PDB file of C-alpha atoms in Angstrom:
ATOM      1  CA  MET A   9     112.485 176.353  37.210  1.00 73.00           C
ATOM      2  CA  GLU A  10     113.251 179.898  36.889  1.00 79.00           C
ATOM      3  CA  LYS A  11     114.712 182.254  39.186  1.00 82.00           C
ATOM      4  CA  SER A  12     111.944 184.239  39.922  1.00 81.00           C
ATOM      5  CA  GLU A  13     109.743 181.032  40.707  1.00 84.00           C
ATOM      6  CA  ILE A  14     112.296 179.266  42.594  1.00 83.00           C
ATOM      7  CA  ILE A  15     112.811 182.867  44.547  1.00 81.00           C
ATOM      8  CA  ALA A  16     108.696 183.027  45.314  1.00 84.00           C
ATOM      9  CA  VAL A  17     108.537 179.611  46.547  1.00 81.00           C
ATOM     10  CA  LEU A  18     111.508 180.342  48.581  1.00 77.00           C
ATOM     11  CA  ARG A  19     109.820 183.471  50.386  1.00 81.00           C
ATOM     12  CA  ARG A  20     106.716 181.676  50.805  1.00 82.00           C
ATOM     13  CA  GLU A  21     108.486 178.848  53.071  1.00 79.00           C
ATOM     14  CA  LEU A  22     110.560 181.195  54.651  1.00 76.00           C
ATOM     15  CA  GLU A  23     107.517 183.054  55.941  1.00 78.00           C
ATOM     16  CA  THR A  24     106.094 179.462  57.336  1.00 78.00           C
ATOM     17  CA  VAL A  25     109.342 178.914  59.128  1.00 74.00           C
ATOM     18  CA  VAL A  26     109.844 182.513  60.598  1.00 75.00           C
ATOM     19  CA  ALA A  27     106.014 182.359  62.058  1.00 77.00           C
ATOM     20  CA  GLU A  28     106.681 179.117  63.759  1.00 74.00           C
ATOM     21  CA  ARG A  29     109.785 179.802  65.152  1.00 73.00           C
ATOM     22  CA  ARG A  30     108.620 183.271  66.311  1.00 76.00           C
ATOM     23  CA  VAL A  31     105.587 181.381  67.645  1.00 74.00           C
ATOM     24  CA  ALA A  32     107.625 178.669  69.677  1.00 69.00           C
ATOM     25  CA  LYS A  33     110.561 181.524  70.859  1.00 75.00           C
ATOM     26  CA  GLU A  34     107.324 183.624  72.620  1.00 79.00           C
ATOM     27  CA  ASN A  35     106.714 180.640  74.930  1.00 85.00           C
ATOM     28  CA  PRO A  36     109.600 178.821  77.201  1.00 88.00           C
ATOM     29  CA  ALA A  37     107.715 175.850  77.580  1.00 90.00           C
ATOM     30  CA  MET A  38     106.927 175.351  73.841  1.00 88.00           C
ATOM     31  CA  ASN A  39     110.244 176.393  73.321  1.00 86.00           C
ATOM     32  CA  ALA A  40     111.811 173.942  75.331  1.00 91.00           C
ATOM     33  CA  ALA A  41     109.647 170.917  74.610  1.00 93.00           C
ATOM     34  CA  ARG A  42     110.645 171.738  70.187  1.00 89.00           C
ATOM     35  CA  THR A  43     114.068 171.734  71.330  1.00 88.00           C
ATOM     36  CA  ALA A  44     113.844 168.179  73.012  1.00 93.00           C
ATOM     37  CA  LEU A  45     112.108 166.980  70.510  1.00 94.00           C
ATOM     38  CA  ARG A  46     114.441 168.154  68.089  1.00 89.00           C
ATOM     39  CA  GLN A  47     116.984 166.538  70.361  1.00 90.00           C
ATOM     40  CA  PHE A  48     115.773 163.300  70.284  1.00 94.00           C
ATOM     41  CA  GLN A  49     114.548 162.920  66.428  1.00 92.00           C
ATOM     42  CA  SER A  50     118.360 164.072  66.049  1.00 89.00           C
ATOM     43  CA  GLN A  51     119.879 161.144  68.476  1.00 91.00           C
ATOM     44  CA  ARG A  52     117.455 158.741  66.597  1.00 93.00           C
ATOM     45  CA  MET A  53     118.595 159.397  63.406  1.00 92.00           C
ATOM     46  CA  ALA A  54     122.513 158.773  64.018  1.00 92.00           C
ATOM     47  CA  ARG A  55     122.079 155.929  65.540  1.00 92.00           C
ATOM     48  CA  THR A  56     119.597 154.489  62.729  1.00 93.00           C
ATOM     49  CA  HIS A  57     122.436 155.954  60.180  1.00 93.00           C
ATOM     50  CA  ALA A  58     125.816 155.584  62.227  1.00 93.00           C
ATOM     51  CA  ASP A  59     126.752 153.424  59.731  1.00 92.00           C
ATOM     52  CA  LEU A  60     126.909 155.786  56.956  1.00 93.00           C
ATOM     53  CA  LEU A  61     128.351 158.530  59.791  1.00 94.00           C
ATOM     54  CA  ALA A  62     131.432 156.366  60.470  1.00 94.00           C
ATOM     55  CA  LYS A  63     132.236 155.369  57.150  1.00 93.00           C
ATOM     56  CA  THR A  64     135.110 158.165  55.753  1.00 93.00           C
ATOM     57  CA  GLU A  65     132.978 159.175  52.257  1.00 92.00           C
ATOM     58  CA  THR A  66     130.082 159.122  53.803  1.00 94.00           C
ATOM     59  CA  GLY A  67     130.111 160.789  56.617  1.00 95.00           C
ATOM     60  CA  PRO A  68     130.058 164.437  55.531  1.00 92.00           C
ATOM     61  CA  ALA A  69     127.317 163.847  54.099  1.00 93.00           C
ATOM     62  CA  ALA A  70     125.474 162.324  57.134  1.00 93.00           C
ATOM     63  CA  ARG A  71     126.984 164.864  59.203  1.00 91.00           C
ATOM     64  CA  PHE A  72     125.425 167.637  57.251  1.00 88.00           C
ATOM     65  CA  PHE A  73     121.843 165.188  57.006  1.00 85.00           C
ATOM     66  CA  LEU A  74     121.983 165.649  60.530  1.00 85.00           C
ATOM     67  CA  SER A  75     123.346 168.807  61.478  1.00 81.00           C
ATOM     68  CA  ASP A  76     122.469 170.681  58.836  1.00 75.00           C
ATOM     69  CA  LEU A  77     119.185 169.762  57.424  1.00 70.00           C
ATOM     70  CA  TYR A  78     117.604 168.464  60.989  1.00 64.00           C
ATOM     71  CA  GLY A  79     119.219 169.281  63.494  1.00 58.00           C
ATOM     72  CA  PRO A  80     118.470 170.482  67.397  1.00 49.00           C
ATOM     73  CA  TYR A  81     119.799 173.927  66.809  1.00 46.00           C
ATOM     74  CA  ASP A  82     117.736 177.376  66.780  1.00 50.00           C
ATOM     75  CA  LEU A  83     118.089 178.820  63.300  1.00 50.00           C
ATOM     76  CA  THR A  84     116.117 182.145  64.175  1.00 54.00           C
ATOM     77  CA  GLU A  85     118.862 184.500  63.661  1.00 54.00           C
ATOM     78  CA  ARG A  86     119.370 182.463  60.207  1.00 56.00           C
ATOM     79  CA  ASP A  87     116.233 183.004  59.049  1.00 59.00           C
ATOM     80  CA  ALA A  88     115.877 186.246  59.872  1.00 59.00           C
ATOM     81  CA  ASN A  89     119.260 187.095  58.291  1.00 60.00           C
ATOM     82  CA  LEU A  90     117.972 184.470  54.975  1.00 63.00           C
ATOM     83  CA  GLU A  91     115.074 186.671  54.858  1.00 63.00           C
ATOM     84  CA  ARG A  92     116.826 189.923  54.538  1.00 65.00           C
ATOM     85  CA  ILE A  93     119.415 189.376  51.434  1.00 64.00           C
ATOM     86  CA  ILE A  94     116.466 187.157  49.407  1.00 70.00           C
ATOM     87  CA  PRO A  95     117.263 189.952  46.298  1.00 73.00           C
ATOM     88  CA  SER A  96     121.669 189.340  47.065  1.00 68.00           C
ATOM     89  CA  MET A  97     120.862 185.830  46.529  1.00 67.00           C
ATOM     90  CA  GLU A  98     118.834 185.843  43.537  1.00 74.00           C
ATOM     91  CA  ARG A  99     121.539 188.067  42.025  1.00 73.00           C
ATOM     92  CA  LEU A 100     124.290 186.227  43.136  1.00 68.00           C
ATOM     93  CA  LEU A 101     123.777 182.521  43.227  1.00 70.00           C
ATOM     94  CA  PRO A 102     122.824 180.162  40.361  1.00 74.00           C
ATOM     95  CA  ALA A 103     119.720 179.041  39.396  1.00 78.00           C
ATOM     96  CA  ALA A 104     120.847 175.412  41.000  1.00 77.00           C
ATOM     97  CA  ALA A 105     121.866 176.609  44.446  1.00 77.00           C
ATOM     98  CA  LEU A 106     119.341 178.563  44.937  1.00 79.00           C
ATOM     99  CA  GLU A 107     116.592 175.699  44.246  1.00 82.00           C
ATOM    100  CA  THR A 108     118.666 173.458  46.593  1.00 80.00           C
ATOM    101  CA  VAL A 109     117.545 176.458  49.506  1.00 78.00           C
ATOM    102  CA  ALA A 110     114.294 176.485  48.814  1.00 82.00           C
ATOM    103  CA  GLU A 111     114.190 172.781  48.907  1.00 83.00           C
ATOM    104  CA  ALA A 112     115.868 172.862  52.383  1.00 81.00           C
ATOM    105  CA  VAL A 113     113.631 175.415  53.502  1.00 80.00           C
ATOM    106  CA  ALA A 114     110.474 174.112  52.416  1.00 85.00           C
ATOM    107  CA  LEU A 115     111.644 170.828  54.422  1.00 85.00           C
ATOM    108  CA  ASP A 116     112.219 173.236  57.730  1.00 82.00           C
ATOM    109  CA  ALA A 117     108.828 174.952  56.847  1.00 83.00           C
ATOM    110  CA  LEU A 118     107.033 171.755  56.899  1.00 88.00           C
ATOM    111  CA  SER A 119     108.915 169.835  59.807  1.00 88.00           C
ATOM    112  CA  GLU A 120     108.395 173.367  62.113  1.00 85.00           C
ATOM    113  CA  LYS A 121     104.775 172.359  61.915  1.00 88.00           C
ATOM    114  CA  LEU A 122     104.679 168.923  62.148  1.00 92.00           C
ATOM    115  CA  ASP A 123     107.382 169.322  65.683  1.00 91.00           C
ATOM    116  CA  ALA A 124     104.692 172.369  67.102  1.00 89.00           C
ATOM    117  CA  GLY A 125     102.664 169.672  67.196  1.00 92.00           C
ATOM    118  CA  MET A 126     104.260 166.940  68.405  1.00 95.00           C
ATOM    119  CA  ALA A 127     106.100 168.847  71.099  1.00 94.00           C
ATOM    120  CA  CYS A 128     102.036 170.432  72.640  1.00 93.00           C
ATOM    121  CA  ARG A 129     101.806 167.173  72.838  1.00 95.00           C
ATOM    122  CA  LEU A 130     104.549 165.674  74.067  1.00 97.00           C
ATOM    123  CA  GLY A 131     106.274 167.950  76.477  1.00 95.00           C
ATOM    124  CA  GLU A 132     109.426 168.669  77.641  1.00 94.00           C
ATOM    125  CA  SER A 133     109.626 165.187  78.828  1.00 95.00           C
ATOM    126  CA  PHE A 134     109.312 161.846  77.691  1.00 97.00           C
ATOM    127  CA  THR A 135     109.651 158.411  76.441  1.00 96.00           C
ATOM    128  CA  GLU A 136     110.463 156.704  72.961  1.00 95.00           C
ATOM    129  CA  VAL A 137     106.518 154.811  73.468  1.00 94.00           C
ATOM    130  CA  ASP A 138     105.330 158.616  74.059  1.00 96.00           C
ATOM    131  CA  TYR A 139     106.605 159.716  71.223  1.00 96.00           C
ATOM    132  CA  ILE A 140     105.652 157.199  68.651  1.00 95.00           C
ATOM    133  CA  ASP A 141     102.236 157.528  69.675  1.00 94.00           C
ATOM    134  CA  ALA A 142     102.233 161.013  69.419  1.00 95.00           C
ATOM    135  CA  TYR A 143     104.099 160.746  65.963  1.00 95.00           C
ATOM    136  CA  ARG A 144     100.383 158.772  64.907  1.00 93.00           C
ATOM    137  CA  LYS A 145      98.357 160.976  66.437  1.00 91.00           C
ATOM    138  CA  VAL A 146      99.834 164.375  65.465  1.00 90.00           C
ATOM    139  CA  GLY A 147      99.561 165.112  61.671  1.00 80.00           C
ATOM    140  CA  LYS A 148      98.997 163.101  58.740  1.00 89.00           C
ATOM    141  CA  ARG A 149     100.646 160.382  57.075  1.00 94.00           C
ATOM    142  CA  THR A 150     100.550 162.840  54.122  1.00 95.00           C
ATOM    143  CA  ASP A 151     102.493 165.357  55.455  1.00 94.00           C
ATOM    144  CA  ARG A 152     104.628 162.567  56.170  1.00 94.00           C
ATOM    145  CA  GLU A 153     105.629 161.275  53.177  1.00 96.00           C
ATOM    146  CA  ARG A 154     105.865 165.132  52.071  1.00 94.00           C
ATOM    147  CA  GLN A 155     108.601 165.692  54.807  1.00 92.00           C
ATOM    148  CA  LEU A 156     110.498 162.766  53.244  1.00 93.00           C
ATOM    149  CA  ALA A 157     109.627 164.060  49.647  1.00 94.00           C
ATOM    150  CA  HIS A 158     111.592 167.068  50.546  1.00 90.00           C
ATOM    151  CA  VAL A 159     114.751 165.064  52.155  1.00 91.00           C
ATOM    152  CA  GLU A 160     114.958 163.255  49.033  1.00 93.00           C
ATOM    153  CA  SER A 161     114.381 166.336  46.997  1.00 90.00           C
ATOM    154  CA  VAL A 162     117.427 167.830  48.756  1.00 87.00           C
ATOM    155  CA  GLY A 163     119.457 164.969  48.650  1.00 89.00           C
ATOM    156  CA  ALA A 164     118.795 165.185  45.074  1.00 90.00           C
ATOM    157  CA  ALA A 165     119.745 168.655  44.598  1.00 85.00           C
ATOM    158  CA  LEU A 166     122.547 168.323  45.847  1.00 86.00           C
ATOM    159  CA  CYS A 167     123.538 165.396  43.710  1.00 87.00           C
ATOM    160  CA  GLU A 168     122.801 168.119  40.881  1.00 83.00           C
ATOM    161  CA  LEU A 169     124.759 170.767  42.070  1.00 78.00           C
ATOM    162  CA  VAL A 170     127.894 168.637  42.167  1.00 79.00           C
ATOM    163  CA  ARG A 171     127.448 167.328  38.697  1.00 77.00           C
ATOM    164  CA  ILE A 172     127.569 170.492  37.427  1.00 70.00           C
ATOM    165  CA  PRO A 173     130.951 171.162  35.879  1.00 62.00           C
ATOM    166  CA  LEU A 174     133.267 174.580  37.488  1.00 52.00           C
ATOM    167  CA  VAL A 175     130.442 174.790  40.512  1.00 59.00           C
ATOM    168  CA  GLY A 176     133.065 174.320  42.662  1.00 56.00           C
ATOM    169  CA  SER A 177     135.559 176.833  41.762  1.00 57.00           C
ATOM    170  CA  THR A 178     132.256 179.051  41.479  1.00 55.00           C
ATOM    171  CA  LEU A 179     131.474 178.876  45.086  1.00 61.00           C
ATOM    172  CA  ALA A 180     134.955 179.203  45.723  1.00 57.00           C
ATOM    173  CA  MET A 181     134.923 182.367  43.750  1.00 54.00           C
ATOM    174  CA  MET A 182     132.117 183.401  45.815  1.00 55.00           C
ATOM    175  CA  ARG A 183     133.454 183.893  49.142  1.00 58.00           C
ATOM    176  CA  GLY A 184     134.683 186.965  48.998  1.00 54.00           C
ATOM    177  CA  PRO A 185     131.046 188.838  47.388  1.00 49.00           C
ATOM    178  CA  SER A 186     129.051 186.711  49.492  1.00 50.00           C
ATOM    179  CA  ARG A 187     130.973 187.856  52.511  1.00 55.00           C
ATOM    180  CA  LEU A 188     130.408 191.508  51.361  1.00 47.00           C
ATOM    181  CA  ALA A 189     126.635 190.825  50.582  1.00 45.00           C
ATOM    182  CA  LYS A 190     126.013 189.070  54.282  1.00 49.00           C
ATOM    183  CA  LEU A 191     125.509 185.704  52.432  1.00 52.00           C
ATOM    184  CA  THR A 192     128.431 184.115  53.982  1.00 57.00           C
ATOM    185  CA  GLU A 193     126.141 181.657  56.267  1.00 61.00           C
ATOM    186  CA  LEU A 194     123.882 180.541  52.782  1.00 61.00           C
ATOM    187  CA  HIS A 195     127.505 180.061  51.277  1.00 60.00           C
ATOM    188  CA  SER A 196     128.923 178.129  53.944  1.00 67.00           C
ATOM    189  CA  PHE A 197     125.870 175.876  54.142  1.00 71.00           C
ATOM    190  CA  LEU A 198     126.383 175.049  49.656  1.00 76.00           C
ATOM    191  CA  GLU A 199     129.896 174.686  49.838  1.00 75.00           C
ATOM    192  CA  ARG A 200     129.485 172.441  53.030  1.00 81.00           C
ATOM    193  CA  GLY A 201     126.868 170.484  50.996  1.00 80.00           C
ATOM    194  CA  PHE A 202     128.361 170.204  48.022  1.00 80.00           C
ATOM    195  CA  LYS A 203     131.890 169.480  49.743  1.00 82.00           C
ATOM    196  CA  ALA A 204     130.317 166.398  51.469  1.00 85.00           C
ATOM    197  CA  PHE A 205     128.295 165.431  48.702  1.00 87.00           C
ATOM    198  CA  LYS A 206     131.633 165.738  45.647  1.00 85.00           C
ATOM    199  CA  GLY A 207     133.184 163.392  47.717  1.00 83.00           C
ATOM    200  CA  MET A 208     130.993 160.649  47.631  1.00 90.00           C
ATOM    201  CA  LYS A 209     131.341 157.990  44.063  1.00 89.00           C
ATOM    202  CA  ARG A 210     127.690 157.555  43.909  1.00 92.00           C
ATOM    203  CA  PRO A 211     125.866 159.867  46.370  1.00 92.00           C
ATOM    204  CA  TYR A 212     122.313 159.179  44.655  1.00 93.00           C
ATOM    205  CA  ASP A 213     122.624 155.662  46.426  1.00 94.00           C
ATOM    206  CA  PHE A 214     123.381 157.518  49.507  1.00 94.00           C
ATOM    207  CA  VAL A 215     120.062 159.575  49.373  1.00 94.00           C
ATOM    208  CA  THR A 216     118.610 156.321  48.419  1.00 94.00           C
ATOM    209  CA  THR A 217     119.713 154.684  51.742  1.00 94.00           C
ATOM    210  CA  ILE A 218     118.502 157.595  53.882  1.00 93.00           C
ATOM    211  CA  ILE A 219     115.615 157.196  52.054  1.00 94.00           C
ATOM    212  CA  GLN A 220     114.541 154.206  52.283  1.00 93.00           C
ATOM    213  CA  ARG A 221     115.326 153.544  56.279  1.00 94.00           C
ATOM    214  CA  GLU A 222     113.468 156.518  56.875  1.00 93.00           C
ATOM    215  CA  ARG A 223     110.488 155.363  55.333  1.00 94.00           C
ATOM    216  CA  ALA A 224     110.414 151.635  56.515  1.00 93.00           C
ATOM    217  CA  ILE A 225     110.294 153.391  60.019  1.00 94.00           C
ATOM    218  CA  MET A 226     107.640 155.647  59.089  1.00 95.00           C
ATOM    219  CA  ASP A 227     105.320 152.623  57.746  1.00 94.00           C
ATOM    220  CA  ALA A 228     106.446 150.637  61.206  1.00 93.00           C
ATOM    221  CA  MET A 229     105.210 153.325  63.648  1.00 94.00           C
ATOM    222  CA  TYR A 230     102.007 153.510  61.464  1.00 94.00           C
ATOM    223  CA  ALA A 231     101.789 150.053  61.365  1.00 93.00           C
ATOM    224  CA  GLY A 232     102.042 150.147  65.552  1.00 91.00           C
ATOM    225  CA  LYS A 233     105.256 147.925  65.471  1.00 89.00           C
ATOM    226  CA  LYS A 234     106.421 147.772  68.697  1.00 84.00           C
ATOM    227  CA  ASN A 235     109.855 148.759  67.942  1.00 89.00           C
ATOM    228  CA  PRO A 236     110.378 150.226  64.945  1.00 93.00           C
ATOM    229  CA  PHE A 237     113.630 152.312  65.111  1.00 91.00           C
ATOM    230  CA  ALA A 238     114.849 148.764  64.838  1.00 82.00           C
ATOM    231  CA  THR A 239     113.449 148.343  61.829  1.00 52.00           C
ATOM    232  CA  PRO A 240     115.305 149.787  58.595  1.00 54.00           C
ATOM    233  CA  ALA A 241     114.699 149.268  55.534  1.00 48.00           C
ATOM    234  CA  PRO A 242     116.745 146.427  53.800  1.00 47.00           C
ATOM    235  CA  VAL A 243     119.359 148.343  51.770  1.00 52.00           C
ATOM    236  CA  ASP A 244     121.872 146.922  49.369  1.00 51.00           C
ATOM    237  CA  HIS A 245     125.282 148.397  50.701  1.00 47.00           C
ATOM    238  CA  ALA A 246     127.211 146.789  47.508  1.00 50.00           C
ATOM    239  CA  SER A 247     125.463 150.138  46.106  1.00 45.00           C
ATOM    240  CA  ILE A 248     126.987 152.318  48.623  1.00 46.00           C
ATOM    241  CA  ALA A 249     131.424 152.412  48.241  1.00 44.00           C
ATOM    242  CA  ASN A 250     133.139 151.132  51.057  1.00 45.00           C
ATOM    243  CA  ALA A 251     135.301 153.686  52.570  1.00 41.00           C
TER     244      ALA A 251
END
């Protein structure tokens, strides 16, 4: 994809993210509900992928997924800065890095929409049973499938990024220019993702493991199973390099 096409996608998805977060910020009760929902989901994912978090090799990538791609934090300021510096991004960043950012923002935009519906239904205090019921009733399954597809795309983009010769040194050399262009946070995001994935021998296997488990949980929830979070997808752990 050409840089201009990537930037067009990035602008569109970012508008959605900013609009969704603005609505939440204007309603304290809604904001609190969304925060509670994100905390629940982040904690659940930490339990599901505890083995990946615990391994020396996959731990950094697992933490990157949980904190940078789907954490419980308020990212309004980051989004405002990102909107302002898109022209600098297009000029300074390689297409592969821009594509990684665009996929991450697309995931963010869809997650914000789905979370808004869930938060409206759940409020600030809810049980696991309440969450599962809301998950099935809010939004469409096709939206959840797209959400997983975006997670997979972000992971695949990072896998490709680490394969490109000299990207690591290029990112290191860009620290100064990125700071001058006020791209520091975005550059840090890319460097953290690059380092986390560069440290794995088989990064695609790591991404596959995440997707298989999350898809199994999604299937279990839609099937009405009583304890869907206890049924992760069967994974051949021999394919994930041991620490």
